[in-house]
Amino acid sequence: MKSTFNKKLGALLLCAMSVLTASAQQTYNEMEQLTVNEQVTTVITASEPIRLVDISTDQVVGDKPIENVIRLKPKEGGHEDGAVLAIVTVVTERYRSQYALVYTTRLEEAVSDKEVQLSERHAFRNPVVSMSTEEMVRYARRIWNSPAQYRNIRTNKHHLTMRLNNIYSVSEYFFIDLSVENKTNLRFDIDELRFKLCDKKQQRATNVQEVCLEPELLLYKSGHFLHGYRNVAVLKRMTFPNDKVLTIELCERQISGRTISMTIDYEDVLSADSFSSLLLDEK
């Protein structure tokens, strides 16, 4: 009885594995086909940032003008109708899609605008992405709506006040909530928001060592503000020695060129861990 059950179970497992293997494979005939022509630019738009694009041949050129859009075009004409010029693979943070680029001599048949459809998205666990942009935005918005935990980290300059509202730690990232109050009637035109690791004690300007940190995400990309500015920045988690501080600097465009910055000690960064459970508790 037990032997018969084991045989049936084994057969079921083999069938399930064969079905999964078949569903995980895709042939050329099953791909979405996009007709292309050298006089028409084909624009493919994904629903999230594109991390990788592969064009299988050099007969087609492409670029990525913005994070979720790619542009494709055959290098030259003279191909036969129906000739497959290349297979293009688009990999985002959570899925991948493939398209066969088929040549057409008729301009009216060339695809100029293509959005990646749900049915064309194959789930993909990208090893370099521990948190998607969509997840980051969701956490950042929750932080935006949370009360300020820090009251004493601030700096004043040029009638501006920059303050730290919160630091949260989620997964491999720090979420830093900051705001700036403008006490003048002069609009502040933002040039750049910078994050740096700097020496806590600076003996001479020539000996200053700075490490610039590129944010993974800024919740809002405001270009200017009159009375108030607030943003949530996402930085990759880091450790740094006690002789370093995390510096946040907001710079204004010329000609006025006002700059304000504040420093955050490592102890304050460490305390971010105590808030992570609040964010991970989904409501």
Short mmCIF file of C-alpha atoms in Angstrom, two decimals:
data_model
loop_
_atom_site.label_atom_id
_atom_site.label_comp_id
_atom_site.label_asym_id
_atom_site.label_seq_id
_atom_site.Cartn_x
_atom_site.Cartn_y
_atom_site.Cartn_z
CA MET A 1 0.00 0.00 0.00
CA LYS A 2 2.78 2.39 1.02
CA SER A 3 4.83 1.44 -2.06
CA THR A 4 1.87 2.16 -4.34
CA PHE A 5 1.30 5.53 -2.68
CA ASN A 6 4.98 6.48 -3.11
CA LYS A 7 4.86 5.55 -6.79
CA LYS A 8 1.75 7.67 -7.35
CA LEU A 9 3.30 10.56 -5.45
CA GLY A 10 6.48 10.29 -7.50
CA ALA A 11 4.49 10.31 -10.74
CA LEU A 12 2.56 13.38 -9.63
CA LEU A 13 5.78 15.20 -8.74
CA LEU A 14 7.29 14.36 -12.14
CA CYS A 15 4.19 15.66 -13.89
CA ALA A 16 4.24 18.85 -11.83
CA MET A 17 7.93 19.40 -12.58
CA SER A 18 7.39 18.88 -16.30
CA VAL A 19 4.51 21.39 -16.30
CA LEU A 20 6.58 23.98 -14.41
CA THR A 21 9.54 23.43 -16.75
CA ALA A 22 7.33 23.86 -19.81
CA SER A 23 5.72 27.02 -18.42
CA ALA A 24 9.14 28.47 -17.61
CA GLN A 25 10.28 28.16 -21.22
CA GLN A 26 9.47 30.46 -24.10
CA THR A 27 10.16 29.94 -27.79
CA TYR A 28 10.43 32.51 -30.55
CA ASN A 29 6.93 31.65 -31.78
CA GLU A 30 5.49 32.54 -28.35
CA MET A 31 7.16 35.95 -28.16
CA GLU A 32 5.39 39.21 -28.77
CA GLN A 33 6.53 40.55 -32.15
CA LEU A 34 7.20 44.22 -32.78
CA THR A 35 7.46 45.42 -36.36
CA VAL A 36 10.27 47.94 -36.83
CA ASN A 37 11.60 50.21 -39.56
CA GLU A 38 14.76 52.32 -39.76
CA GLN A 39 12.70 55.50 -40.15
CA VAL A 40 10.61 54.92 -37.03
CA THR A 41 11.82 54.96 -33.41
CA THR A 42 10.17 52.23 -31.34
CA VAL A 43 9.63 53.33 -27.74
CA ILE A 44 9.04 50.64 -25.07
CA THR A 45 7.72 51.79 -21.71
CA ALA A 46 7.86 49.60 -18.60
CA SER A 47 5.82 50.06 -15.44
CA GLU A 48 8.94 50.31 -13.25
CA PRO A 49 12.65 51.18 -13.61
CA ILE A 50 14.55 49.14 -16.20
CA ARG A 51 17.76 47.62 -14.87
CA LEU A 52 19.03 45.79 -17.98
CA VAL A 53 18.43 45.76 -21.74
CA ASP A 54 19.92 43.15 -24.06
CA ILE A 55 19.73 43.41 -27.88
CA SER A 56 20.78 40.08 -29.38
CA THR A 57 22.35 41.46 -32.59
CA ASP A 58 24.07 44.63 -33.75
CA GLN A 59 21.45 45.26 -36.44
CA VAL A 60 19.41 47.27 -33.95
CA VAL A 61 20.57 50.17 -31.80
CA GLY A 62 18.94 51.45 -28.63
CA ASP A 63 19.26 53.64 -25.58
CA LYS A 64 17.50 54.38 -22.29
CA PRO A 65 16.64 58.10 -22.11
CA ILE A 66 14.84 57.74 -18.77
CA GLU A 67 14.72 54.97 -16.20
CA ASN A 68 11.61 53.15 -17.42
CA VAL A 69 11.83 53.83 -21.20
CA ILE A 70 14.01 52.42 -23.98
CA ARG A 71 14.23 53.46 -27.64
CA LEU A 72 15.03 51.07 -30.50
CA LYS A 73 15.66 51.47 -34.23
CA PRO A 74 17.23 49.33 -36.98
CA LYS A 75 20.64 50.60 -38.06
CA GLU A 76 19.78 50.40 -41.74
CA GLY A 77 17.10 49.31 -44.21
CA GLY A 78 17.23 46.90 -47.11
CA HIS A 79 15.89 43.90 -45.18
CA GLU A 80 13.10 41.65 -46.38
CA ASP A 81 9.63 41.94 -44.91
CA GLY A 82 9.33 39.58 -41.94
CA ALA A 83 13.09 39.33 -41.31
CA VAL A 84 13.87 38.97 -37.58
CA LEU A 85 16.52 41.60 -36.81
CA ALA A 86 16.96 40.93 -33.08
CA ILE A 87 15.48 39.70 -29.83
CA VAL A 88 15.33 42.42 -27.18
CA THR A 89 15.21 41.46 -23.49
CA VAL A 90 14.01 44.00 -20.92
CA VAL A 91 14.73 43.33 -17.25
CA THR A 92 13.15 45.52 -14.58
CA GLU A 93 13.26 45.26 -10.79
CA ARG A 94 10.65 42.49 -10.61
CA TYR A 95 10.03 41.07 -14.09
CA ARG A 96 11.51 40.51 -17.54
CA SER A 97 9.99 40.67 -21.02
CA GLN A 98 11.22 39.63 -24.46
CA TYR A 99 10.24 40.87 -27.90
CA ALA A 100 11.13 39.76 -31.42
CA LEU A 101 11.89 42.75 -33.65
CA VAL A 102 10.53 41.99 -37.11
CA TYR A 103 11.38 44.23 -40.07
CA THR A 104 8.70 45.85 -42.22
CA THR A 105 9.12 48.01 -45.31
CA ARG A 106 5.78 49.70 -44.66
CA LEU A 107 6.06 52.66 -42.30
CA GLU A 108 2.42 52.44 -41.28
CA GLU A 109 3.06 48.99 -39.78
CA ALA A 110 6.07 49.98 -37.67
CA VAL A 111 5.40 50.12 -33.93
CA SER A 112 6.26 53.53 -32.51
CA ASP A 113 4.84 53.20 -28.98
CA LYS A 114 4.74 50.02 -26.91
CA GLU A 115 3.78 49.54 -23.24
CA VAL A 116 4.79 46.31 -21.49
CA GLN A 117 1.53 44.48 -20.78
CA LEU A 118 0.81 42.31 -17.71
CA SER A 119 0.63 39.18 -19.86
CA GLU A 120 4.15 39.90 -21.18
CA ARG A 121 5.76 40.18 -17.73
CA HIS A 122 7.58 37.13 -16.43
CA ALA A 123 8.25 37.31 -12.69
CA PHE A 124 11.95 37.67 -11.99
CA ARG A 125 13.84 37.89 -8.71
CA ASN A 126 16.59 40.35 -9.49
CA PRO A 127 19.56 39.51 -7.21
CA VAL A 128 20.78 43.13 -7.19
CA VAL A 129 17.40 44.53 -6.08
CA SER A 130 16.54 43.87 -2.42
CA MET A 131 13.70 46.43 -2.43
CA SER A 132 11.82 47.70 -5.45
CA THR A 133 11.29 51.40 -6.14
CA GLU A 134 7.56 50.92 -5.55
CA GLU A 135 8.25 49.51 -2.08
CA MET A 136 10.67 52.34 -1.30
CA VAL A 137 8.06 54.93 -2.26
CA ARG A 138 5.45 53.21 -0.10
CA TYR A 139 7.72 53.24 2.96
CA ALA A 140 8.84 56.83 2.26
CA ARG A 141 5.24 58.03 2.16
CA ARG A 142 4.49 56.32 5.46
CA ILE A 143 7.51 58.07 6.99
CA TRP A 144 6.26 61.37 5.57
CA ASN A 145 3.03 60.89 7.53
CA SER A 146 4.75 59.81 10.77
CA PRO A 147 5.44 62.25 13.65
CA ALA A 148 8.94 63.69 14.06
CA GLN A 149 11.13 61.72 16.47
CA TYR A 150 14.16 64.03 16.36
CA ARG A 151 13.83 67.51 17.82
CA ASN A 152 17.39 68.60 18.48
CA ILE A 153 19.23 67.94 15.19
CA ARG A 154 19.04 71.13 13.22
CA THR A 155 21.13 73.97 11.83
CA ASN A 156 20.50 77.65 10.99
CA LYS A 157 22.08 79.71 8.24
CA HIS A 158 21.03 82.51 5.87
CA HIS A 159 17.66 82.69 7.68
CA LEU A 160 17.13 79.03 6.78
CA THR A 161 16.56 76.21 9.25
CA MET A 162 17.33 72.61 8.26
CA ARG A 163 16.16 69.88 10.61
CA LEU A 164 16.15 66.11 10.80
CA ASN A 165 12.67 64.69 11.37
CA ASN A 166 13.25 60.94 11.29
CA ILE A 167 15.67 58.17 10.42
CA TYR A 168 14.22 54.73 9.73
CA SER A 169 16.00 51.51 8.88
CA VAL A 170 14.18 49.08 6.59
CA SER A 171 15.90 46.09 5.00
CA GLU A 172 19.23 47.31 3.58
CA TYR A 173 18.30 50.99 3.50
CA PHE A 174 18.15 54.12 5.64
CA PHE A 175 15.16 56.40 5.13
CA ILE A 176 16.07 59.97 6.11
CA ASP A 177 13.25 62.47 6.57
CA LEU A 178 14.43 66.11 6.50
CA SER A 179 12.90 69.55 6.13
CA VAL A 180 14.02 73.13 5.52
CA GLU A 181 12.23 76.30 6.63
CA ASN A 182 12.83 79.48 4.65
CA LYS A 183 12.27 82.56 6.83
CA THR A 184 12.84 84.99 3.97
CA ASN A 185 10.63 86.02 1.05
CA LEU A 186 13.33 85.01 -1.43
CA ARG A 187 12.51 81.77 -3.27
CA PHE A 188 15.10 79.01 -2.89
CA ASP A 189 15.93 77.43 -6.27
CA ILE A 190 17.39 74.00 -5.54
CA ASP A 191 20.58 73.07 -7.33
CA GLU A 192 21.43 69.84 -5.50
CA LEU A 193 20.71 67.87 -2.34
CA ARG A 194 23.95 66.14 -1.32
CA PHE A 195 24.76 63.41 1.17
CA LYS A 196 28.38 62.97 2.29
CA LEU A 197 30.52 61.25 4.88
CA CYS A 198 32.88 63.88 6.31
CA ASP A 199 35.53 64.15 9.01
CA LYS A 200 34.05 65.18 12.34
CA LYS A 201 37.09 67.30 13.14
CA GLN A 202 38.55 69.24 10.25
CA GLN A 203 42.01 70.59 10.98
CA ARG A 204 42.74 72.15 7.60
CA ALA A 205 40.68 72.51 4.46
CA THR A 206 43.33 70.68 2.44
CA ASN A 207 43.01 67.61 4.65
CA VAL A 208 39.23 67.30 4.45
CA GLN A 209 38.13 63.85 3.28
CA GLU A 210 34.62 63.47 1.90
CA VAL A 211 32.80 60.47 0.50
CA CYS A 212 29.76 61.35 -1.60
CA LEU A 213 26.70 59.08 -1.21
CA GLU A 214 24.22 58.74 -4.05
CA PRO A 215 20.61 58.37 -2.85
CA GLU A 216 18.74 55.33 -4.10
CA LEU A 217 15.56 57.42 -4.11
CA LEU A 218 14.29 60.93 -3.40
CA LEU A 219 10.58 60.88 -2.68
CA TYR A 220 10.03 64.29 -4.29
CA LYS A 221 12.08 66.03 -6.97
CA SER A 222 11.11 69.61 -6.16
CA GLY A 223 12.98 72.33 -8.05
CA HIS A 224 12.29 75.22 -5.71
CA PHE A 225 10.39 76.30 -2.60
CA LEU A 226 9.35 79.57 -1.01
CA HIS A 227 8.69 78.91 2.68
CA GLY A 228 9.16 75.22 3.28
CA TYR A 229 10.79 72.11 1.83
CA ARG A 230 10.56 68.49 2.94
CA ASN A 231 11.83 65.27 1.45
CA VAL A 232 12.57 61.64 2.29
CA ALA A 233 15.83 60.25 0.94
CA VAL A 234 16.75 56.57 0.76
CA LEU A 235 20.41 55.63 1.26
CA LYS A 236 22.07 52.24 1.20
CA ARG A 237 22.80 51.11 4.75
CA MET A 238 26.32 51.90 5.84
CA THR A 239 28.63 51.89 8.82
CA PHE A 240 31.20 54.58 9.47
CA PRO A 241 33.67 55.29 12.31
CA ASN A 242 33.03 57.72 15.14
CA ASP A 243 35.40 60.28 13.62
CA LYS A 244 33.02 60.64 10.64
CA VAL A 245 29.61 62.29 10.39
CA LEU A 246 26.84 62.03 7.83
CA THR A 247 26.41 65.47 6.24
CA ILE A 248 23.30 66.60 4.39
CA GLU A 249 23.76 69.69 2.25
CA LEU A 250 21.17 71.66 0.26
CA CYS A 251 22.63 74.01 -2.36
CA GLU A 252 20.93 76.83 -4.24
CA ARG A 253 21.55 77.73 -7.85
CA GLN A 254 23.61 80.78 -8.64
CA ILE A 255 23.53 83.80 -8.40
CA SER A 256 22.37 83.79 -4.79
CA GLY A 257 24.02 80.46 -4.10
CA ARG A 258 22.83 79.92 -0.52
CA THR A 259 23.93 76.64 1.05
CA ILE A 260 22.81 75.03 4.28
CA SER A 261 23.97 71.74 5.78
CA MET A 262 23.59 69.67 8.92
CA THR A 263 25.55 66.74 10.35
CA ILE A 264 24.26 63.52 11.88
CA ASP A 265 26.41 61.52 14.32
CA TYR A 266 26.74 57.78 13.99
CA GLU A 267 24.88 57.26 17.27
CA ASP A 268 21.82 58.91 15.76
CA VAL A 269 22.09 56.71 12.68
CA LEU A 270 22.29 53.60 14.88
CA SER A 271 19.09 54.56 16.68
CA ALA A 272 17.25 54.17 13.36
CA ASP A 273 17.04 50.42 13.99
CA SER A 274 14.49 50.89 16.76
CA PHE A 275 11.95 52.32 14.31
CA SER A 276 12.08 49.66 11.61
CA SER A 277 9.44 47.43 13.23
CA LEU A 278 6.91 50.29 13.09
CA LEU A 279 7.27 50.58 9.35
CA LEU A 280 7.20 46.86 8.71
CA ASP A 281 3.93 46.54 10.61
CA GLU A 282 1.61 46.93 7.62
CA LYS A 283 -1.87 48.29 8.34
#
